[in-house]
mmCIF file of C-alpha atoms and ligand atoms in Angstrom:
data_model
loop_
_atom_site.group_PDB
_atom_site.id
_atom_site.type_symbol
_atom_site.label_atom_id
_atom_site.label_comp_id
_atom_site.label_asym_id
_atom_site.label_seq_id
_atom_site.Cartn_x
_atom_site.Cartn_y
_atom_site.Cartn_z
ATOM 1 C CA MET A 194 -29.775 52.255 -178.993
ATOM 2 C CA LYS A 195 -30.957 50.094 -176.089
ATOM 3 C CA GLU A 196 -31.332 50.952 -172.410
ATOM 4 C CA LYS A 197 -31.860 49.080 -169.180
ATOM 5 C CA GLN A 198 -34.884 49.775 -166.972
ATOM 6 C CA ILE A 199 -36.046 48.523 -163.578
ATOM 7 C CA ILE A 200 -39.698 47.488 -163.541
ATOM 8 C CA LEU A 201 -42.072 46.305 -160.806
ATOM 9 C CA LYS A 202 -42.327 42.549 -161.392
ATOM 10 C CA LYS A 203 -44.713 41.632 -158.577
ATOM 11 C CA ARG A 204 -46.201 43.440 -155.611
ATOM 12 C CA PRO A 205 -44.568 42.821 -152.235
ATOM 13 C CA CYS A 206 -46.014 41.509 -149.026
ATOM 14 C CA GLY A 207 -44.036 42.935 -146.095
ATOM 15 C CA ILE A 208 -40.507 44.189 -146.727
ATOM 16 C CA PRO A 209 -39.818 43.945 -150.487
ATOM 17 C CA SER A 210 -37.131 41.635 -151.868
ATOM 18 C CA GLU A 211 -35.213 41.750 -155.137
ATOM 19 C CA GLU A 212 -37.757 39.276 -156.556
ATOM 20 C CA ASN A 213 -40.285 42.109 -156.690
ATOM 21 C CA PHE A 214 -38.199 43.862 -159.343
ATOM 22 C CA ASP A 215 -36.856 42.995 -162.767
ATOM 23 C CA MET A 216 -34.246 44.608 -164.977
ATOM 24 C CA ILE A 217 -35.241 44.633 -168.630
ATOM 25 C CA GLU A 218 -33.728 46.001 -171.839
ATOM 26 C CA ARG A 219 -35.793 48.151 -174.171
ATOM 27 C CA GLU A 220 -35.134 49.978 -177.428
ATOM 28 C CA VAL A 221 -34.757 53.755 -176.935
ATOM 29 C CA ARG A 222 -36.808 55.648 -179.514
ATOM 30 C CA GLU A 223 -35.687 58.817 -181.316
ATOM 31 C CA ILE A 224 -36.791 62.045 -179.627
ATOM 32 C CA MET A 225 -39.373 64.291 -181.291
ATOM 33 C CA ASP A 226 -39.627 68.090 -181.471
ATOM 34 C CA GLY A 227 -40.149 69.496 -177.959
ATOM 35 C CA GLU A 228 -38.363 66.572 -176.281
ATOM 36 C CA VAL A 229 -34.971 65.873 -174.699
ATOM 37 C CA GLN A 230 -33.005 62.686 -174.205
ATOM 38 C CA ILE A 231 -31.345 62.416 -170.820
ATOM 39 C CA GLN A 232 -28.524 60.312 -169.411
ATOM 40 C CA THR A 233 -29.433 59.369 -165.832
ATOM 41 C CA LEU A 234 -26.648 60.177 -163.357
ATOM 42 C CA PHE A 235 -28.283 59.681 -159.919
ATOM 43 C CA LEU A 236 -31.523 58.157 -158.691
ATOM 44 C CA SER A 237 -33.103 59.085 -155.383
ATOM 45 C CA VAL A 238 -34.229 56.115 -153.300
ATOM 46 C CA ASP A 239 -37.010 57.051 -150.874
ATOM 47 C CA PRO A 240 -39.168 55.288 -148.255
ATOM 48 C CA TYR A 241 -42.428 56.471 -149.923
ATOM 49 C CA MET A 242 -41.570 54.279 -152.924
ATOM 50 C CA ARG A 243 -42.484 51.207 -150.855
ATOM 51 C CA GLU A 244 -46.015 52.575 -150.481
ATOM 52 C CA ARG A 245 -46.216 53.031 -154.237
ATOM 53 C CA MET A 246 -45.422 49.321 -154.747
ATOM 54 C CA THR A 247 -48.884 48.442 -153.379
ATOM 55 C CA PRO A 248 -52.172 49.800 -154.782
ATOM 56 C CA MET A 249 -53.313 52.602 -152.489
ATOM 57 C CA LYS A 250 -55.185 55.852 -152.312
ATOM 58 C CA SER A 251 -52.596 58.487 -151.563
ATOM 59 C CA HIS A 252 -51.081 61.738 -152.767
ATOM 60 C CA MET A 253 -48.977 59.690 -155.226
ATOM 61 C CA GLU A 254 -49.921 57.065 -157.812
ATOM 62 C CA SER A 255 -48.967 53.435 -157.298
ATOM 63 C CA PHE A 256 -46.420 51.874 -159.661
ATOM 64 C CA GLY A 257 -48.052 49.859 -162.437
ATOM 65 C CA LEU A 258 -47.168 46.168 -162.662
ATOM 66 C CA LYS A 259 -44.452 45.532 -165.309
ATOM 67 C CA GLU A 260 -43.994 49.284 -165.550
ATOM 68 C CA VAL A 261 -40.821 51.217 -164.909
ATOM 69 C CA ILE A 262 -40.297 52.467 -161.331
ATOM 70 C CA THR A 263 -40.384 56.274 -161.160
ATOM 71 C CA GLY A 264 -38.863 58.778 -158.775
ATOM 72 C CA THR A 265 -36.659 61.821 -158.546
ATOM 73 C CA MET A 266 -33.345 61.816 -160.392
ATOM 74 C CA ILE A 267 -30.464 63.892 -161.710
ATOM 75 C CA GLY A 268 -29.391 63.610 -165.343
ATOM 76 C CA LYS A 269 -27.479 65.222 -168.172
ATOM 77 C CA ILE A 270 -29.117 66.277 -171.437
ATOM 78 C CA MET A 271 -27.685 64.130 -174.244
ATOM 79 C CA GLU A 272 -29.782 65.551 -177.083
ATOM 80 C CA SER A 273 -32.308 68.360 -177.113
ATOM 81 C CA LYS A 274 -35.135 69.312 -179.470
ATOM 82 C CA HIS A 275 -36.605 71.510 -176.712
ATOM 83 C CA PRO A 276 -36.008 75.293 -176.739
ATOM 84 C CA ASP A 277 -35.317 75.481 -172.961
ATOM 85 C CA PHE A 278 -32.607 72.796 -172.769
ATOM 86 C CA THR A 279 -29.247 72.284 -174.455
ATOM 87 C CA GLU A 280 -26.802 69.397 -174.577
ATOM 88 C CA ASP A 281 -24.846 68.884 -171.311
ATOM 89 C CA ASP A 282 -27.384 70.783 -169.176
ATOM 90 C CA ILE A 283 -27.756 69.096 -165.787
ATOM 91 C CA VAL A 284 -31.383 68.605 -164.802
ATOM 92 C CA SER A 285 -33.351 67.225 -161.892
ATOM 93 C CA GLY A 286 -36.595 65.489 -162.651
ATOM 94 C CA PHE A 287 -39.249 62.949 -161.854
ATOM 95 C CA LEU A 288 -38.554 60.110 -164.274
ATOM 96 C CA GLY A 289 -37.962 56.372 -164.524
ATOM 97 C CA TRP A 290 -35.345 54.031 -163.072
ATOM 98 C CA GLN A 291 -33.775 53.759 -166.526
ATOM 99 C CA GLU A 292 -30.589 54.807 -168.287
ATOM 100 C CA PHE A 293 -31.822 57.208 -170.980
ATOM 101 C CA PRO A 294 -35.270 58.668 -170.228
ATOM 102 C CA ILE A 295 -37.047 61.026 -172.606
ATOM 103 C CA SER A 296 -38.846 64.134 -171.336
ATOM 104 C CA ASN A 297 -41.025 66.828 -172.894
ATOM 105 C CA GLY A 298 -39.644 69.286 -170.348
ATOM 106 C CA THR A 299 -42.607 69.321 -167.973
ATOM 107 C CA ASN A 300 -41.108 66.910 -165.427
ATOM 108 C CA ILE A 301 -37.517 68.215 -165.428
ATOM 109 C CA ARG A 302 -35.825 71.462 -164.452
ATOM 110 C CA LYS A 303 -32.372 72.769 -165.188
ATOM 111 C CA ILE A 304 -29.999 72.931 -162.218
ATOM 112 C CA GLU A 305 -27.840 76.026 -162.093
ATOM 113 C CA PRO A 306 -24.254 75.533 -160.823
ATOM 114 C CA LEU A 307 -24.213 74.776 -157.094
ATOM 115 C CA PRO A 308 -21.553 75.163 -154.387
ATOM 116 C CA VAL A 309 -21.905 71.406 -153.717
ATOM 117 C CA PRO A 310 -22.091 68.354 -156.021
ATOM 118 C CA TYR A 311 -25.252 68.266 -158.121
ATOM 119 C CA GLN A 312 -26.675 65.209 -156.401
ATOM 120 C CA ALA A 313 -27.277 67.397 -153.336
ATOM 121 C CA MET A 314 -30.458 68.396 -155.200
ATOM 122 C CA LEU A 315 -31.728 64.935 -154.250
ATOM 123 C CA SER A 316 -30.629 65.167 -150.625
ATOM 124 C CA VAL A 317 -29.742 68.197 -148.561
ATOM 125 C CA LEU A 318 -31.003 70.732 -151.153
ATOM 126 C CA GLY A 319 -33.817 68.496 -152.388
ATOM 127 C CA SER A 320 -36.940 66.950 -150.933
ATOM 128 C CA PRO A 321 -35.352 65.530 -147.716
ATOM 129 C CA GLY A 322 -33.597 68.810 -146.897
ATOM 130 C CA LEU A 323 -36.683 70.915 -147.578
ATOM 131 C CA THR A 324 -38.931 68.493 -145.672
ATOM 132 C CA ALA A 325 -36.637 68.867 -142.668
ATOM 133 C CA TYR A 326 -36.490 72.651 -143.045
ATOM 134 C CA PHE A 327 -40.213 73.335 -143.432
ATOM 135 C CA GLY A 328 -41.427 70.442 -141.268
ATOM 136 C CA LEU A 329 -39.316 71.748 -138.412
ATOM 137 C CA LEU A 330 -39.707 75.503 -138.897
ATOM 138 C CA ASP A 331 -43.372 75.672 -140.018
ATOM 139 C CA VAL A 332 -44.803 72.917 -137.801
ATOM 140 C CA GLY A 333 -42.213 72.260 -135.069
ATOM 141 C CA LYS A 334 -41.625 75.999 -134.522
ATOM 142 C CA PRO A 335 -38.409 75.549 -132.498
ATOM 143 C CA LYS A 336 -37.423 78.094 -129.864
ATOM 144 C CA SER A 337 -34.016 78.482 -128.311
ATOM 145 C CA GLY A 338 -33.610 76.355 -125.182
ATOM 146 C CA GLU A 339 -36.316 73.835 -126.162
ATOM 147 C CA THR A 340 -35.733 70.080 -126.386
ATOM 148 C CA ILE A 341 -36.475 68.160 -129.579
ATOM 149 C CA VAL A 342 -36.484 64.399 -130.070
ATOM 150 C CA ILE A 343 -36.131 63.051 -133.613
ATOM 151 C CA SER A 344 -36.852 59.501 -134.766
ATOM 152 C CA GLY A 345 -35.104 58.178 -137.872
ATOM 153 C CA ALA A 346 -32.459 60.652 -136.763
ATOM 154 C CA ALA A 347 -29.534 59.483 -138.888
ATOM 155 C CA GLY A 348 -31.483 59.439 -142.141
ATOM 156 C CA ALA A 349 -31.730 62.073 -144.866
ATOM 157 C CA VAL A 350 -34.552 64.034 -143.198
ATOM 158 C CA GLY A 351 -33.720 63.333 -139.542
ATOM 159 C CA SER A 352 -30.050 64.335 -139.722
ATOM 160 C CA MET A 353 -31.058 67.683 -141.241
ATOM 161 C CA VAL A 354 -33.832 68.320 -138.707
ATOM 162 C CA GLY A 355 -31.359 67.884 -135.854
ATOM 163 C CA GLN A 356 -28.813 70.276 -137.319
ATOM 164 C CA ILE A 357 -31.386 72.951 -138.131
ATOM 165 C CA ALA A 358 -32.756 72.589 -134.595
ATOM 166 C CA LYS A 359 -29.209 73.104 -133.239
ATOM 167 C CA ILE A 360 -28.907 76.272 -135.345
ATOM 168 C CA HIS A 361 -32.109 77.429 -133.631
ATOM 169 C CA GLY A 362 -30.617 76.782 -130.186
ATOM 170 C CA CYS A 363 -32.417 73.550 -129.247
ATOM 171 C CA ARG A 364 -31.260 70.567 -127.229
ATOM 172 C CA VAL A 365 -31.368 67.729 -129.795
ATOM 173 C CA ILE A 366 -31.832 64.035 -129.041
ATOM 174 C CA GLY A 367 -31.910 61.453 -131.859
ATOM 175 C CA ILE A 368 -33.230 57.897 -132.014
ATOM 176 C CA SER A 369 -31.580 55.604 -134.564
ATOM 177 C CA GLY A 370 -30.863 51.926 -135.095
ATOM 178 C CA SER A 371 -27.097 51.673 -134.573
ATOM 179 C CA ASP A 372 -24.218 52.818 -132.366
ATOM 180 C CA ASP A 373 -22.283 53.948 -135.460
ATOM 181 C CA LYS A 374 -25.177 56.165 -136.501
ATOM 182 C CA ASN A 375 -25.435 57.574 -132.999
ATOM 183 C CA ALA A 376 -21.687 58.286 -132.860
ATOM 184 C CA TYR A 377 -22.102 60.174 -136.165
ATOM 185 C CA LEU A 378 -25.052 62.171 -134.776
ATOM 186 C CA VAL A 379 -23.275 63.184 -131.590
ATOM 187 C CA ASN A 380 -19.633 63.498 -132.736
ATOM 188 C CA GLU A 381 -20.103 64.803 -136.276
ATOM 189 C CA LEU A 382 -23.446 66.595 -136.273
ATOM 190 C CA GLY A 383 -23.426 67.952 -132.713
ATOM 191 C CA PHE A 384 -26.558 66.206 -131.362
ATOM 192 C CA ASP A 385 -26.742 66.344 -127.561
ATOM 193 C CA GLY A 386 -27.589 62.679 -127.189
ATOM 194 C CA ALA A 387 -28.808 59.632 -129.077
ATOM 195 C CA ILE A 388 -30.601 56.369 -128.324
ATOM 196 C CA ASN A 389 -30.052 53.077 -130.158
ATOM 197 C CA TYR A 390 -33.569 51.626 -130.283
ATOM 198 C CA LYS A 391 -32.318 48.216 -131.354
ATOM 199 C CA THR A 392 -30.266 47.694 -128.178
ATOM 200 C CA GLU A 393 -31.900 50.011 -125.610
ATOM 201 C CA GLU A 394 -34.493 48.108 -123.581
ATOM 202 C CA ASP A 395 -35.820 51.132 -121.693
ATOM 203 C CA ILE A 396 -36.386 53.848 -124.308
ATOM 204 C CA GLU A 397 -38.616 55.847 -121.975
ATOM 205 C CA GLY A 398 -36.057 55.752 -119.140
ATOM 206 C CA GLU A 399 -33.313 56.842 -121.534
ATOM 207 C CA LEU A 400 -35.496 59.667 -122.855
ATOM 208 C CA ARG A 401 -36.130 60.818 -119.270
ATOM 209 C CA LYS A 402 -32.363 60.962 -118.665
ATOM 210 C CA LEU A 403 -31.568 62.746 -121.922
ATOM 211 C CA CYS A 404 -34.497 65.169 -121.745
ATOM 212 C CA PRO A 405 -34.415 66.417 -118.103
ATOM 213 C CA ASP A 406 -36.558 69.453 -118.993
ATOM 214 C CA GLY A 407 -39.155 67.411 -120.893
ATOM 215 C CA ILE A 408 -39.825 67.320 -124.642
ATOM 216 C CA ASP A 409 -41.066 70.357 -126.568
ATOM 217 C CA ILE A 410 -40.933 68.925 -130.099
ATOM 218 C CA TYR A 411 -41.108 65.363 -131.373
ATOM 219 C CA PHE A 412 -40.194 65.095 -135.063
ATOM 220 C CA ASP A 413 -41.481 61.663 -136.021
ATOM 221 C CA ASN A 414 -40.076 59.970 -139.117
ATOM 222 C CA VAL A 415 -41.039 56.420 -138.205
ATOM 223 C CA GLY A 416 -44.641 56.406 -136.899
ATOM 224 C CA ASN A 417 -44.347 53.689 -134.254
ATOM 225 C CA GLU A 418 -45.041 53.046 -130.567
ATOM 226 C CA TRP A 419 -42.387 55.488 -129.321
ATOM 227 C CA ILE A 420 -45.127 58.133 -129.506
ATOM 228 C CA ASN A 421 -46.500 56.430 -126.376
ATOM 229 C CA ASN A 422 -43.262 57.151 -124.456
ATOM 230 C CA ILE A 423 -42.808 60.594 -125.927
ATOM 231 C CA THR A 424 -46.245 61.861 -124.928
ATOM 232 C CA LYS A 425 -45.529 60.955 -121.289
ATOM 233 C CA LEU A 426 -42.689 63.480 -121.357
ATOM 234 C CA ILE A 427 -44.109 66.334 -123.405
ATOM 235 C CA ASN A 428 -44.260 69.855 -122.012
ATOM 236 C CA PRO A 429 -47.290 72.162 -122.257
ATOM 237 C CA PHE A 430 -47.771 73.404 -125.831
ATOM 238 C CA ALA A 431 -45.462 70.715 -127.257
ATOM 239 C CA ARG A 432 -45.509 70.158 -131.013
ATOM 240 C CA ILE A 433 -45.485 66.687 -132.602
ATOM 241 C CA VAL A 434 -44.538 66.726 -136.286
ATOM 242 C CA LEU A 435 -45.830 63.689 -138.147
ATOM 243 C CA CYS A 436 -43.398 63.561 -141.059
ATOM 244 C CA GLY A 437 -43.242 59.875 -141.978
ATOM 245 C CA GLN A 438 -44.263 56.385 -140.906
ATOM 246 C CA ILE A 439 -41.538 54.134 -142.305
ATOM 247 C CA SER A 440 -42.271 51.507 -139.633
ATOM 248 C CA GLN A 441 -45.742 51.084 -141.161
ATOM 249 C CA TYR A 442 -45.031 51.039 -144.902
ATOM 250 C CA ASN A 443 -44.550 47.268 -145.006
ATOM 251 C CA GLY A 444 -47.922 46.590 -143.414
ATOM 252 C CA GLU A 445 -46.974 45.993 -139.761
ATOM 253 C CA THR A 446 -49.676 46.258 -137.096
ATOM 254 C CA PRO A 447 -49.678 49.762 -135.643
ATOM 255 C CA TYR A 448 -49.450 50.125 -131.876
ATOM 256 C CA ILE A 449 -50.839 53.396 -130.609
ATOM 257 C CA ASP A 450 -51.879 53.620 -126.977
ATOM 258 C CA PRO A 451 -55.120 55.667 -126.896
ATOM 259 C CA LYS A 452 -53.758 57.355 -123.737
ATOM 260 C CA ILE A 453 -51.640 59.581 -125.975
ATOM 261 C CA PHE A 454 -54.737 61.611 -126.837
ATOM 262 C CA GLY A 455 -55.380 62.529 -123.196
ATOM 263 C CA ARG A 456 -51.743 63.565 -122.749
ATOM 264 C CA ILE A 457 -51.960 65.747 -125.852
ATOM 265 C CA THR A 458 -55.161 67.361 -124.564
ATOM 266 C CA LYS A 459 -53.817 68.024 -121.061
ATOM 267 C CA ASN A 460 -50.668 69.640 -122.444
ATOM 268 C CA ARG A 461 -52.559 71.587 -125.118
ATOM 269 C CA ALA A 462 -50.023 70.004 -127.468
ATOM 270 C CA ILE A 463 -50.324 70.031 -131.241
ATOM 271 C CA MET A 464 -49.905 67.006 -133.470
ATOM 272 C CA GLN A 465 -49.695 67.950 -137.131
ATOM 273 C CA GLY A 466 -48.750 66.211 -140.349
ATOM 274 C CA TYR A 467 -46.276 67.732 -142.772
ATOM 275 C CA LEU A 468 -46.062 66.993 -146.503
ATOM 276 C CA ILE A 469 -43.483 68.525 -148.822
ATOM 277 C CA SER A 470 -45.623 68.354 -151.979
ATOM 278 C CA GLY A 471 -47.198 71.552 -153.239
ATOM 279 C CA LEU A 472 -44.482 73.722 -151.725
ATOM 280 C CA ASP A 473 -44.373 77.302 -152.991
ATOM 281 C CA PRO A 474 -41.391 77.495 -155.430
ATOM 282 C CA GLN A 475 -40.257 80.867 -154.062
ATOM 283 C CA ARG A 476 -40.155 79.542 -150.496
ATOM 284 C CA SER A 477 -38.243 76.437 -151.593
ATOM 285 C CA GLU A 478 -35.666 78.548 -153.463
ATOM 286 C CA ALA A 479 -35.179 80.764 -150.411
ATOM 287 C CA ALA A 480 -34.782 77.686 -148.173
ATOM 288 C CA ARG A 481 -32.276 76.131 -150.594
ATOM 289 C CA SER A 482 -30.181 79.322 -150.510
ATOM 290 C CA GLU A 483 -30.216 79.348 -146.715
ATOM 291 C CA ILE A 484 -29.267 75.660 -146.474
ATOM 292 C CA ALA A 485 -26.477 76.131 -149.074
ATOM 293 C CA GLN A 486 -25.149 79.042 -147.030
ATOM 294 C CA TRP A 487 -25.204 76.917 -143.838
ATOM 295 C CA ILE A 488 -23.239 74.215 -145.701
ATOM 296 C CA LEU A 489 -20.637 76.773 -146.845
ATOM 297 C CA GLU A 490 -20.351 78.055 -143.259
ATOM 298 C CA GLY A 491 -19.846 74.485 -141.979
ATOM 299 C CA ARG A 492 -23.029 74.661 -139.872
ATOM 300 C CA ILE A 493 -24.741 71.864 -141.796
ATOM 301 C CA LYS A 494 -23.002 68.612 -142.769
ATOM 302 C CA TYR A 495 -24.534 65.920 -144.888
ATOM 303 C CA THR A 496 -23.757 62.350 -145.813
ATOM 304 C CA GLU A 497 -24.855 60.265 -148.755
ATOM 305 C CA THR A 498 -24.907 56.479 -148.976
ATOM 306 C CA ILE A 499 -24.286 55.772 -152.657
ATOM 307 C CA SER A 500 -24.716 52.439 -154.400
ATOM 308 C CA ASP A 501 -23.395 52.020 -157.928
ATOM 309 C CA GLY A 502 -25.248 50.844 -161.016
ATOM 310 C CA LEU A 503 -28.906 50.733 -162.048
ATOM 311 C CA ASP A 504 -29.073 47.075 -161.010
ATOM 312 C CA SER A 505 -28.248 48.092 -157.403
ATOM 313 C CA ALA A 506 -31.381 50.286 -157.114
ATOM 314 C CA PRO A 507 -33.826 47.607 -155.828
ATOM 315 C CA LYS A 508 -31.415 46.556 -153.053
ATOM 316 C CA ALA A 509 -30.787 50.212 -152.177
ATOM 317 C CA LEU A 510 -34.544 50.659 -151.661
ATOM 318 C CA ILE A 511 -34.851 47.436 -149.632
ATOM 319 C CA ASP A 512 -31.847 48.495 -147.506
ATOM 320 C CA LEU A 513 -33.753 51.569 -146.265
ATOM 321 C CA PHE A 514 -36.022 49.196 -144.340
ATOM 322 C CA HIS A 515 -33.017 47.476 -142.777
ATOM 323 C CA GLY A 516 -31.437 50.794 -141.782
ATOM 324 C CA LYS A 517 -28.323 50.279 -143.943
ATOM 325 C CA ASN A 518 -28.096 53.949 -144.987
ATOM 326 C CA ILE A 519 -26.651 56.926 -143.148
ATOM 327 C CA GLY A 520 -27.963 60.183 -144.605
ATOM 328 C CA LYS A 521 -29.437 60.122 -148.085
ATOM 329 C CA GLN A 522 -29.563 56.870 -150.067
ATOM 330 C CA LEU A 523 -28.687 57.410 -153.737
ATOM 331 C CA VAL A 524 -27.901 55.238 -156.742
ATOM 332 C CA ARG A 525 -25.180 56.434 -159.109
ATOM 333 C CA LEU A 526 -25.374 55.547 -162.789
ATOM 334 C CA GLY A 527 -22.934 58.020 -164.255
ATOM 335 C CA SER A 528 -19.402 58.906 -163.241
ATOM 336 C CA LYS A 529 -18.753 61.416 -160.459
ATOM 337 C CA ILE A 530 -19.693 64.999 -161.386
ATOM 338 C CA ARG A 531 -19.139 68.290 -159.640
ATOM 339 C CA SER A 532 -20.746 71.616 -160.358
HETATM 340 P P1 LIG B 124 -34.051 57.741 -144.195
HETATM 341 O O1 LIG B 124 -34.346 58.130 -142.795
HETATM 342 O O2 LIG B 124 -32.809 58.229 -144.843
HETATM 343 O O3 LIG B 124 -34.025 56.162 -144.311
HETATM 344 C C1 LIG B 124 -34.899 55.373 -143.635
HETATM 345 C C2 LIG B 124 -34.386 55.027 -142.206
HETATM 346 O O4 LIG B 124 -35.512 54.663 -141.420
HETATM 347 C C3 LIG B 124 -33.486 53.802 -142.181
HETATM 348 O O5 LIG B 124 -32.133 54.114 -142.415
HETATM 349 C C4 LIG B 124 -33.723 53.233 -140.785
HETATM 350 O O6 LIG B 124 -32.762 53.789 -139.890
HETATM 351 C C5 LIG B 124 -35.111 53.784 -140.403
HETATM 352 N N1 LIG B 124 -36.084 52.683 -140.310
HETATM 353 C C6 LIG B 124 -36.383 51.784 -141.255
HETATM 354 N N2 LIG B 124 -37.337 50.945 -140.816
HETATM 355 C C7 LIG B 124 -37.632 51.327 -139.537
HETATM 356 C C8 LIG B 124 -38.529 50.848 -138.534
HETATM 357 N N3 LIG B 124 -39.344 49.811 -138.764
HETATM 358 N N4 LIG B 124 -38.564 51.484 -137.333
HETATM 359 C C9 LIG B 124 -37.750 52.540 -137.078
HETATM 360 N N5 LIG B 124 -36.872 53.035 -137.994
HETATM 361 C C10 LIG B 124 -36.828 52.435 -139.210
HETATM 362 O O7 LIG B 124 -35.303 58.137 -145.077
HETATM 363 P P2 LIG B 124 -35.797 59.641 -145.356
HETATM 364 O O8 LIG B 124 -35.883 59.830 -146.816
HETATM 365 O O9 LIG B 124 -35.022 60.584 -144.531
HETATM 366 O O10 LIG B 124 -37.293 59.577 -144.791
HETATM 367 C C11 LIG B 124 -37.536 59.553 -143.379
HETATM 368 C C12 LIG B 124 -39.049 59.559 -143.148
HETATM 369 O O11 LIG B 124 -39.584 60.803 -143.618
HETATM 370 C C13 LIG B 124 -39.793 58.458 -143.859
HETATM 371 O O12 LIG B 124 -40.861 58.012 -143.061
HETATM 372 C C14 LIG B 124 -40.323 59.162 -145.104
HETATM 373 O O13 LIG B 124 -41.450 58.526 -145.631
HETATM 374 C C15 LIG B 124 -40.613 60.529 -144.549
HETATM 375 N N6 LIG B 124 -40.614 61.634 -145.528
HETATM 376 C C16 LIG B 124 -41.684 62.456 -145.470
HETATM 377 C C17 LIG B 124 -41.728 63.530 -146.328
HETATM 378 C C18 LIG B 124 -42.921 64.442 -146.227
HETATM 379 O O14 LIG B 124 -43.137 65.290 -147.095
HETATM 380 N N7 LIG B 124 -43.699 64.332 -145.150
HETATM 381 C C19 LIG B 124 -40.703 63.768 -147.264
HETATM 382 C C20 LIG B 124 -39.600 62.905 -147.270
HETATM 383 C C21 LIG B 124 -39.570 61.816 -146.385
HETATM 384 P P3 LIG B 124 -32.443 53.099 -138.472
HETATM 385 O O15 LIG B 124 -31.070 52.499 -138.590
HETATM 386 O O16 LIG B 124 -32.492 54.240 -137.520
HETATM 387 O O17 LIG B 124 -33.496 52.054 -138.233
#
């Protein structure tokens, strides 16, 4: 049997293009004792993958040239010679952008039936959902009546942060790159206001209007110059959660006004990074249960932007940097499945 795989053809300079990837066909070998063969159903497409396309020293390894791209995925066991897995089990894992990966069981885990479609394990119940949950609750520490501003607000992480902050009684203001996204944030997700950074010329003025009581939490998913505006409006003991820097992953020149440090000092504010890796499994299970319950109660909504076919994966990744997605960007290889 043969399978298709997406490999890194050449390293990008700036925003990647489809020329940086190649789709190849390789023979699929027989599995050995202790292994499973998986049919890939969904691939997660994430901003951090851009960083892995360039050699770097980070918490994750770079992709090797001519090697298959790896990331989180959902699949179905096709054949098992592993005692813990049987045919038709649905698993989540960290595997390749390929049709039929083989695993020895260490990088996959069985997904028990869920109240939502299985691919939610890559979005609202997966890394983006848990990043939002713990980044906000552990670092942002929201209190009822406080104001939070979220950048990258209509994305997988940002849209969850805003809704969890609403559950905790905050005033929630989002910054995103389109009017459609902002209409979704305000009308569907219950945000109190939203700014379109691509059309708004006076972001600081707009923030002043939308945050009349100042800013208590800034949840930053983009890592750009807005931090300069935000710090002018922070309240004493404000918290700034550094979650992601998507505006920097393609090598743009950072613009940080050194005055932000004085504003942080004077307000005794805290600026802290958050990283999902290394999360205690018991805490993540408890968070997943709470998020699932919120979904069942209609307090959390989520959206997925799904592109079809393995060959659509490179464009889906590139599209993240052009803001084409609302909510979680996924690639579907299999047919629709429900738990
Ligand atoms: P996402 O927000 O669903 O998708 C990326 C969005 O970023 C795009 O839709 C686009 O929306 C916006 N964007 C792209 N380029 C931008 C730029 N130059 N300036 C401003 N906005 C830009 O992605 P996600 O998976 O939820 O990730 C959001 C952030 O969290 C990323 O920085 C990611 O690396 C980070 N993250 C961190 C952790 C962690 O453990 N710390 C875990 C997961 C993700 P617009 O239309 O609004 O431009």
